Structures are given as C-alpha cells and as structure tokens.
Coordinates of C-alpha atoms and ligand atoms in Angstrom, one line a residue:
X1195 CA 0.0 0.0 0.0
X1196 CA 1.5 3.3 -1.3
X1197 CA 1.4 6.3 1.1
X1198 CA 1.9 9.7 -0.8
X1199 CA 3.7 12.4 1.0
X1200 CA 2.0 15.6 -0.3
X1201 CA 4.3 18.0 1.6
X1202 CA 6.8 18.1 4.5
X1203 CA 4.3 17.2 7.0
X1204 CA 1.2 15.9 5.3
X1205 CA 0.3 12.6 3.8
X1206 CA -2.6 11.1 1.8
X1207 CA -4.2 8.4 3.9
X1208 CA -7.5 8.1 2.2
X1209 CA -9.1 5.1 0.6
X1210 CA -9.8 4.6 -3.4
X1211 CA -13.3 3.0 -4.3
X1212 CA -12.2 1.9 -7.8
X1213 CA -15.6 0.0 -8.3
X1214 CA -18.3 2.5 -7.2
X1215 CA -20.6 3.6 -10.1
X1216 CA -23.5 5.1 -8.5
X1217 CA -23.3 7.9 -5.5
X1218 CA -27.1 7.9 -4.7
X1219 CA -28.1 8.6 -8.3
X1220 CA -25.0 10.4 -9.3
X1221 CA -23.2 8.1 -11.7
X1222 CA -19.4 7.6 -11.2
X1223 CA -17.9 5.9 -14.1
X1224 CA -14.4 6.7 -12.9
X1225 CA -14.9 5.4 -9.2
X1226 CA -14.5 7.6 -6.3
X1227 CA -11.8 8.4 -3.6
X1228 CA -12.5 9.3 0.0
X1229 CA -9.5 11.7 1.0
X1230 CA -8.0 11.7 4.5
X1231 CA -4.9 13.6 5.3
X1232 CA -2.5 13.0 8.2
X1233 CA -0.5 16.0 9.3
X1234 CA 2.8 14.8 11.2
X1235 CA 3.8 17.9 13.1
X1236 CA 4.5 18.3 16.9
X1237 CA 1.1 17.0 17.1
X1238 CA -0.6 14.5 14.9
X1239 CA -3.7 15.4 13.2
X1240 CA -6.2 13.4 10.9
X1241 CA -8.4 15.6 8.4
X1242 CA -11.4 13.6 7.9
X1243 CA -11.9 10.0 7.6
X1244 CA -13.5 8.0 4.8
X1245 CA -16.6 5.7 4.2
X1246 CA -17.1 2.8 6.8
X1247 CA -16.1 0.0 4.6
X1248 CA -12.7 1.4 4.0
X1249 CA -11.8 2.1 7.6
X1250 CA -9.3 -0.5 7.5
X1251 CA -7.5 0.9 4.5
X1252 CA -7.3 4.3 6.2
X1253 CA -5.8 2.6 9.3
X1254 CA -3.4 0.6 7.5
X1255 CA -2.2 3.6 5.6
X1256 CA -2.0 5.8 8.9
X1257 CA -0.1 2.7 10.8
X1258 CA 2.7 3.0 8.1
X1259 CA 3.3 6.5 9.2
X1260 CA 2.6 6.5 12.8
X1261 CA 0.7 4.5 15.3
X1262 CA -3.0 5.3 15.2
X1263 CA -3.0 5.8 19.0
X1264 CA -0.8 8.6 18.6
X1265 CA -3.2 10.7 16.8
X1266 CA -4.0 14.0 19.0
X1267 CA -6.8 15.6 17.0
X1268 CA -9.3 14.4 14.2
X1269 CA -10.8 17.2 12.2
X1270 CA -14.2 16.5 11.0
X1271 CA -14.7 19.1 8.4
X1272 CA -18.1 17.3 7.3
X1273 CA -20.3 14.6 8.7
X1274 CA -21.7 12.9 5.8
X1275 CA -20.8 9.4 6.0
X1276 CA -18.4 9.1 3.1
X1277 CA -16.0 11.4 5.3
X1278 CA -17.3 10.4 9.0
X1279 CA -18.2 6.9 8.6
X1280 CA -14.7 5.5 9.7
X1281 CA -14.6 7.9 12.6
X1282 CA -15.8 5.1 15.1
X1283 CA -13.2 2.8 13.8
X1284 CA -10.6 5.5 14.2
X1285 CA -11.7 6.5 17.6
X1286 CA -11.4 2.9 18.7
X1287 CA -7.6 2.9 17.8
X1288 CA -7.2 6.6 18.9
X1289 CA -9.5 7.0 21.9
X1290 CA -7.5 9.9 23.5
X1291 CA -8.1 12.0 20.2
X1292 CA -9.9 15.3 20.3
X1293 CA -12.5 15.6 17.6
X1294 CA -12.7 19.0 16.1
X1295 CA -15.9 20.1 14.4
X1296 CA -18.7 22.9 14.1
X1297 CA -21.6 22.7 16.3
X1298 CA -23.8 21.3 13.7
X1299 CA -21.0 18.6 13.3
X1300 CA -21.2 17.8 16.8
X1301 CA -24.6 17.2 17.1
X1302 CA -24.7 15.4 13.8
X1303 CA -21.9 12.8 14.9
X1304 CA -23.7 12.3 18.1
X1305 CA -27.0 11.5 16.3
X1306 CA -25.2 9.4 13.5
X1307 CA -22.9 7.3 15.8
X1308 CA -24.5 7.5 19.2
X1309 CA -21.2 8.2 20.5
X1310 CA -19.9 11.1 22.7
X1311 CA -16.3 11.9 22.0
X1312 CA -14.0 14.4 23.3
X1313 CA -15.5 17.1 21.1
X1314 CA -13.8 20.7 20.6
X1315 CA -16.4 22.8 18.9
X1316 CA -15.0 25.3 16.0
X1317 CA -16.0 28.5 15.6
X1318 CA -15.3 31.2 12.9
X1319 CA -11.6 32.2 13.2
X1320 CA -10.3 29.3 15.5
X1321 CA -6.8 28.2 15.2
X1322 CA -5.0 25.1 16.2
X1323 CA -1.4 25.0 16.8
X1324 CA 0.4 21.7 15.6
X1325 CA 4.0 22.8 16.0
X1326 CA 5.6 24.2 12.8
X1327 CA 2.3 24.9 11.5
X1328 CA -1.2 26.0 12.6
X1329 CA -4.5 25.0 11.2
X1330 CA -7.0 27.8 10.6
X1331 CA -10.7 26.8 10.4
X1332 CA -13.2 28.5 8.2
X1333 CA -16.8 27.2 8.7
X1334 CA -18.8 27.2 5.6
X1335 CA -22.2 26.4 6.3
X1336 CA -24.4 24.9 3.5
X1337 CA -21.4 24.1 1.2
X1338 CA -22.9 21.7 1.1
X1339 CA -24.4 20.8 4.4
X1340 CA -25.0 23.0 7.5
X1341 CA -22.0 21.3 9.4
X1342 CA -19.4 21.9 6.5
X1343 CA -16.0 23.4 7.3
X1344 CA -12.7 24.0 5.4
X1345 CA -9.2 24.6 7.0
X1346 CA -6.2 26.0 6.0
X1347 CA -2.6 24.8 7.0
X1348 CA -0.3 27.7 7.5
X1349 CA 3.4 27.4 6.9
X1350 CA 3.0 24.6 4.2
X1351 CA 0.1 26.5 3.0
X1352 CA -2.5 23.6 2.2
X1353 CA -6.1 24.3 1.9
X1354 CA -8.3 21.2 3.0
X1355 CA -11.4 22.3 1.2
X1356 CA -13.6 19.2 1.7
X1357 CA -16.1 18.4 -0.8
X1358 CA -15.4 22.1 -2.5
X1359 CA -13.0 21.4 -5.6
X1360 CA -13.6 17.8 -5.4
X1361 CA -14.1 15.2 -8.4
X1362 CA -15.2 11.7 -8.3
X1363 CA -12.2 9.8 -9.9
X1364 CA -10.0 6.9 -9.0
X1365 CA -6.4 7.1 -9.7
X1366 CA -3.1 6.0 -8.3
X1367 CA -1.6 9.5 -8.9
X1368 CA -2.6 12.2 -6.5
X1369 CA -1.8 15.3 -8.0
X1370 CA -3.7 17.4 -10.9
X1371 CA -0.7 17.6 -13.0
X1372 CA 0.1 13.6 -13.0
X1373 CA -3.4 13.0 -14.3
X1374 CA -5.3 13.8 -17.8
X1375 CA -6.3 17.3 -16.8
X1376 CA -9.2 17.3 -19.1
X1377 CA -10.5 14.3 -17.4
X1378 CA -10.2 15.8 -14.0
X1379 CA -11.8 19.2 -15.0
X1380 CA -14.7 17.1 -16.7
X1381 CA -15.2 15.5 -13.4
X1382 CA -14.7 18.4 -11.2
X1383 CA -17.4 20.2 -13.5
X1384 CA -19.8 17.4 -13.1
X1385 CA -19.0 17.4 -9.3
X1386 CA -19.9 21.1 -8.9
X1387 CA -23.1 20.7 -11.2
X1388 CA -24.5 17.9 -9.1
X1389 CA -23.5 18.6 -5.6
X1390 CA -22.9 22.2 -5.0
X1391 CA -24.7 24.1 -7.8
X1392 CA -27.6 25.0 -5.7
X1393 CA -25.1 27.0 -3.5
X1394 CA -23.6 29.1 -6.0
X1395 CA -23.7 32.2 -3.9
X1396 CA -22.2 30.6 -0.8
X1397 CA -19.4 29.4 -3.1
X1398 CA -18.4 32.6 -4.5
X1399 CA -18.5 34.1 -0.8
X1400 CA -16.2 31.1 0.4
X1401 CA -13.8 31.8 -2.4
X1402 CA -13.8 35.5 -1.7
X1403 CA -12.9 34.4 2.2
X1404 CA -9.8 32.4 1.3
X1405 CA -8.5 33.8 -1.8
X1406 CA -6.1 36.2 -0.1
X1407 CA -4.4 33.1 1.5
X1408 CA -1.2 31.9 -0.2
X1409 CA -2.0 28.4 -1.2
X1410 CA 0.6 25.8 -2.5
X1411 CA -1.9 23.0 -2.4
X1412 CA -5.9 22.5 -2.5
X1413 CA -6.6 19.4 -0.8
X1414 CA -10.5 18.3 -1.4
X1415 CA -12.1 15.2 0.2
X1416 CA -12.6 13.6 -3.2
X1417 CA -10.4 13.1 -6.2
X1418 CA -6.9 14.5 -6.8
X1419 CA -5.1 17.3 -5.1
X1420 CA -4.6 20.4 -6.8
X1421 CA -1.3 21.9 -7.2
X1422 CA -0.6 23.3 -10.7
X1423 CA -4.3 24.0 -11.9
X1424 CA -5.3 25.9 -8.8
X1425 CA -5.9 29.4 -10.6
X1426 CA -8.0 27.5 -13.3
X1427 CA -10.4 25.7 -10.9
X1428 CA -10.7 28.7 -8.9
X1429 CA -11.7 30.7 -11.9
X1430 CA -14.1 28.0 -12.9
X1431 CA -15.8 27.7 -9.7
X1432 CA -16.2 31.6 -9.6
X1433 CA -17.8 31.4 -13.0
X1434 CA -20.1 28.6 -11.9
X1435 CA -21.1 30.2 -8.7
X1436 CA -22.1 33.4 -10.4
X1437 CA -24.1 31.5 -13.1
X1438 CA -22.2 32.6 -16.0
X1439 CA -23.4 30.9 -19.2
X1440 CA -22.2 30.3 -22.7
X1441 CA -24.2 30.1 -26.1
X1442 CA -24.9 26.5 -25.5
X1443 CA -28.6 25.2 -25.7
X1444 CA -29.4 21.5 -24.6
X1445 CA -32.4 19.9 -25.7
X1446 CA -33.5 17.2 -23.4
X1447 CA -36.7 15.1 -24.2
X1448 CA -38.4 11.8 -24.1
X1449 CA -40.8 10.6 -26.6
X1450 CA -43.8 7.8 -27.0
X1451 CA -44.1 7.4 -30.8
X1452 CA -41.3 9.4 -32.3
X1453 CA -43.2 12.8 -32.9
X1454 CA -41.6 14.7 -29.8
X1455 CA -38.2 13.3 -31.2
X1456 CA -38.9 14.7 -34.8
X1457 CA -39.9 18.1 -33.4
X1458 CA -36.4 17.9 -31.1
X1459 CA -34.4 17.2 -34.1
X1460 CA -35.8 20.1 -36.0
X1461 CA -35.5 22.5 -33.1
X1462 CA -31.7 21.5 -32.8
X1463 CA -31.2 22.3 -36.6
X1464 CA -32.5 25.7 -35.8
X1465 CA -30.5 26.0 -33.0
X1466 CA -27.4 25.1 -35.1
X1467 CA -28.7 27.4 -38.0
X1468 CA -28.5 30.6 -35.5
X1469 CA -24.7 29.4 -34.7
X1470 CA -25.2 28.4 -31.2
X1471 CA -24.0 25.0 -30.0
X1472 CA -26.8 22.3 -29.6
X1473 CA -26.8 19.2 -27.5
X1474 CA -29.7 16.6 -27.8
X1475 CA -30.2 14.1 -24.9
X1476 CA -33.3 11.5 -24.9
X1477 CA -33.7 11.1 -21.4
X1478 CA -34.9 7.4 -21.5
X1479 CA -31.1 6.4 -22.6
X1480 CA -29.3 9.7 -21.2
X1481 CA -27.4 9.7 -17.9
X1482 CA -29.2 12.4 -15.7
X1483 CA -26.2 13.4 -13.8
X1484 CA -24.0 13.8 -17.2
X1485 CA -26.9 16.0 -18.7
X1486 CA -26.8 18.1 -15.4
X1487 CA -23.1 18.5 -15.9
X1488 CA -23.8 19.8 -19.4
X1489 CA -26.6 22.1 -18.3
X1490 CA -24.4 23.6 -15.8
X1491 CA -22.7 26.3 -18.4
X1492 CA -25.7 26.4 -21.0
X1493 CA -27.4 29.6 -21.4
X1494 CA -30.6 27.8 -22.7
X1495 CA -32.6 24.7 -21.9
X1496 CA -35.5 23.2 -24.1
X1497 CA -37.6 20.5 -22.4
X1498 CA -39.7 18.2 -24.5
X1499 CA -42.1 15.5 -23.8
X1500 CA -45.0 13.6 -25.2
X1501 CA -48.2 13.9 -23.1
X1502 CA -48.8 10.9 -21.1
X1503 CA -52.0 10.6 -18.8
X1504 CA -52.2 14.3 -18.9
X1505 CA -48.8 15.1 -17.9
X1506 CA -45.2 14.5 -18.9
X1507 CA -43.3 11.3 -19.6
X1508 CA -41.8 10.0 -16.1
X1509 CA -37.9 10.4 -17.3
X1510 CA -38.7 14.1 -17.8
X1511 CA -40.4 14.6 -14.4
X1512 CA -37.3 13.0 -12.9
X1513 CA -34.9 15.4 -14.7
X1514 CA -37.0 18.4 -13.8
X1515 CA -37.5 17.4 -10.2
X1516 CA -33.6 17.0 -10.1
X1517 CA -33.1 20.5 -11.4
X1518 CA -35.7 22.0 -9.2
X1519 CA -33.6 21.0 -6.5
X1520 CA -30.4 22.3 -7.9
X1521 CA -31.9 25.5 -9.2
X1522 CA -29.6 26.1 -12.0
X1523 CA -28.6 29.9 -12.6
X1524 CA -28.6 32.3 -15.6
X1525 CA -30.8 30.3 -18.0
X1526 CA -33.8 30.6 -20.2
X1527 CA -36.1 27.7 -21.0
X1528 CA -39.1 26.6 -23.0
X1529 CA -41.1 23.6 -23.4
X1530 CA -42.0 21.5 -26.4
X1531 CA -44.0 18.1 -27.3
X1532 CA -46.5 16.5 -29.2
X1533 CA -49.9 15.2 -27.8
X1534 CA -52.9 13.3 -28.9
X1535 CA -56.0 15.0 -27.3
X1536 CA -55.6 16.9 -23.8
X1537 CA -51.9 18.1 -24.0
X1538 CA -51.0 18.5 -20.5
X1539 CA -47.2 17.8 -20.6
X1540 CA -46.4 21.5 -21.9
X1541 CA -47.9 23.2 -18.9
X1542 CA -46.5 20.8 -16.6
X1543 CA -43.0 21.4 -18.0
X1544 CA -43.5 25.3 -17.9
X1545 CA -44.4 25.0 -14.2
X1546 CA -41.4 22.9 -13.4
X1547 CA -39.0 25.2 -15.3
X1548 CA -40.4 28.0 -13.4
X1549 CA -40.1 26.2 -10.2
X1550 CA -36.4 25.6 -11.0
X1551 CA -35.7 29.2 -11.5
X1552 CA -35.5 29.1 -15.3
X1553 CA -37.0 31.9 -17.0
X1554 CA -39.5 31.3 -19.7
X1555 CA -38.8 34.1 -22.3
X1556 CA -40.3 32.5 -25.3
X1557 CA -43.6 30.5 -25.6
X1558 CA -42.9 26.8 -26.3
X1559 CA -44.2 24.8 -29.2
X1560 CA -46.5 22.0 -29.1
X1561 CA -48.7 20.0 -31.8
X1562 CA -51.1 17.1 -32.1
X1563 CA -50.2 13.7 -33.4
X1564 CA -47.4 13.7 -35.9
X1565 CA -46.0 16.9 -37.2
X1566 CA -46.5 17.8 -40.8
X1567 CA -44.0 19.8 -43.0
X1568 CA -45.5 23.2 -42.0
X1569 CA -45.3 22.1 -38.1
X1570 CA -41.6 20.8 -38.7
X1571 CA -40.7 24.3 -40.2
X1572 CA -42.2 26.1 -37.2
X1573 CA -40.1 23.8 -34.9
X1574 CA -36.9 24.7 -36.9
X1575 CA -37.9 28.6 -36.5
X1576 CA -38.7 28.0 -32.8
X1577 CA -35.3 26.5 -32.4
X1578 CA -33.5 29.3 -34.3
X1579 CA -35.4 32.1 -32.4
X1580 CA -34.6 30.5 -29.1
X1581 CA -30.9 30.1 -29.8
X1582 CA -30.7 34.0 -31.0
X1583 CA -32.1 34.9 -27.5
X1584 CA -29.4 32.7 -25.9
X1585 CA -26.5 34.2 -27.9
X1586 CA -27.7 37.8 -27.1
X1587 CA -27.5 36.9 -23.4
X1588 CA -23.6 35.8 -23.5
Ligands
FEO112 FE1 -18.4 14.2 0.1 FE2 -20.9 15.9 1.3 O1 -19.6 14.4 1.1

C-alpha cells in the first residue's frame, strides 16, 4: 500500500473506491476516492476519515506512518458518511484523540454514531497550533451541509477544502498534473453541477474569504489534489457560482411514438442554424447526472415530452425534479412536445421550469399527433429564435 507524501508534514491516507458506479443517483464511471490526510507535526492530526467499509484501509495507511494511538486531533470538516463513516473505527484505535468540528457537526456525529467523543467545537477564526504549522478554520455552512467546514494549514500553505473542488475519480496519482487534466476538469464540473450547484452564491462568498491566502496545494475530500491548476479551478468555480453561461443550448426530451423526437431534431437544426452549440439528450437513455453537468454552463434549456396521462413522461419528471432542487442559474427555457388530445405535458413542463428558477422568455411549441411539413418548419424557427435569444445574453 503506497502512502503519498504531499508536503513536508502531510500524507494522503484516504481510500480509493475503484468500483463504485452510483453515488446516490450520481453516476461515477471513474470511481471515487475518500480523501483523508495525516499531518505529522509536533502534534498528529487527521483531516477527515473515509466511508465506513474503507476504515481498515485508512488505518493501515496511517499505521505505516505513525501508530494511530498517537493521533492527537481528528478534524471532522463534514459529517456526511463518506467522510465520517470510519470515525468510530479510528476512535477505537485513538480513544484519546480530540474531535474538532462545528456545532452542527457535533450534534450530527452524536446522532449518527451515538457516541460522545472528546469534542472541541470550532467557531469562525479558531486556530489550532500543531507545532511548525497551525490550522486555521473557516466554517462554510451549506457547502454543502450545515456542518461543513474547510481549514488551512499555515506554513505549508495547504487548503483542506472538503467537498469543494472535489471530483469523483479513482487514480493511483494524487496530483492534478500527474493525471489527464481534461478528465479531472470534466469530473470537477460534474461534481459542482450535481453537488454544489444549488449553493453558487455561498461558493462565491467562500472563495472570497480564502482567496487572499497563499495556497500551494488545495486538498479536497474527493479526487486529486490541486497544485498546478489551482487558478483555473478557482476561476471555473467563480464562473459557476456566479451563474455565467455560454451560447450552448441543451435539448432534453423523451418521446412515445417519435413525434416529439422529430420536433427535437428540427429544433436542434434551428439552434445550429443560429450559430449556437446544440446538444440533444433523450432522457430514456441519457444519464441524468451527465446531462446536468452539460446544463451547468448552457444558456438555454429546451425540455420536450409527449403527453402521457395528462402530464409529462416520467423520465422528464425525474430530470425536472432534480433540476428544481439544483436551481440552475442564468438560463432561459421553453417547452415543446406532441400530444394526442388533452396536451398536459407542456403546461407541466413550464411549471417545473419556473419552479427551477429558469426564465420562460419564449412561448414553447406543441402540436397534435404527428408533425407535418409546416409544423416541422415551425419547430426549426422556434429553435433558431430561441438560440438567438441565448446568444444575445452571452
Ligand atoms: Fe463528500 Fe458531502 O460528502
């Protein structure tokens, strides 16, 4: 088992989950890591633990460096079980360790594990002296849970950012520049879109609070450690947090007998004719968390569905329910689709788009049964007009 020394005092002691493919509905085709870091200073400090089934892997990695019984402090930046699940196993080996966390973290750990450890509750501005280095704590509530916290190691200048700047990726190489950076950036974008997108304003404020710090490494709780591409990932986060969008238009739809698909393809041609980048996803086959990644930077979102039982097809309901929770910023949207008689899907889609915070700046297009040539031309023009609106907003 290889331990990786990240700096003079800091080691990666986390776990690599090569085979996980589903993180409660978020697909992880490249696997996952649960990052834990050991600081070996005059005091021994563990930053976060790992998911419970990987507790032994964590303890084995720590044991190669120091006896776990010598751990003085465990920093619980975030109580979600992918980071706190192994805490009881670590505490069994290091019962004297003090657990540092926010008040929300303290109540959450007690409720999750029914254990009352030697807690030290962290408040804004608190500092922990480790010897050569100090840890400065920055609570960041709702990034992405109320308990969330990040911390900064002075001296060696490492920001332990927990879920912020994370990516779901398994690799034997721990640093950004040792991996395919386009793959890392893709997974960072997917992570932000699916986990942090709802909290964009909070992301921007948190970056404002830490951006004056000199940072040599950004060490998140998932994926690689940033050392070369720190300015790029911070800039991307600022753009995403501010809801900056491009001229891209996403068309996501599902179809019963093909009419809504015919409409979608005509609309896509209209989008392309306007000079915008169009992307087409049929949600009965597309991966929702991948589509949400592509929607993140899109300026326009067109949602199509046949009408089924006076409403939309279930795959579209699932996507829109997910988007309503994420509340994507800075986009315009519209509905389209075919129906047989009542035509309830169109209204239902518009209501869900509005509920997701997406502005309806153009009436959608709907038609009965199968589109004829005139209706296909109408779909093409609808796509072109919509894309022109998106392009004027960039
Ligand atoms: Fe990676 Fe919110 O836990």
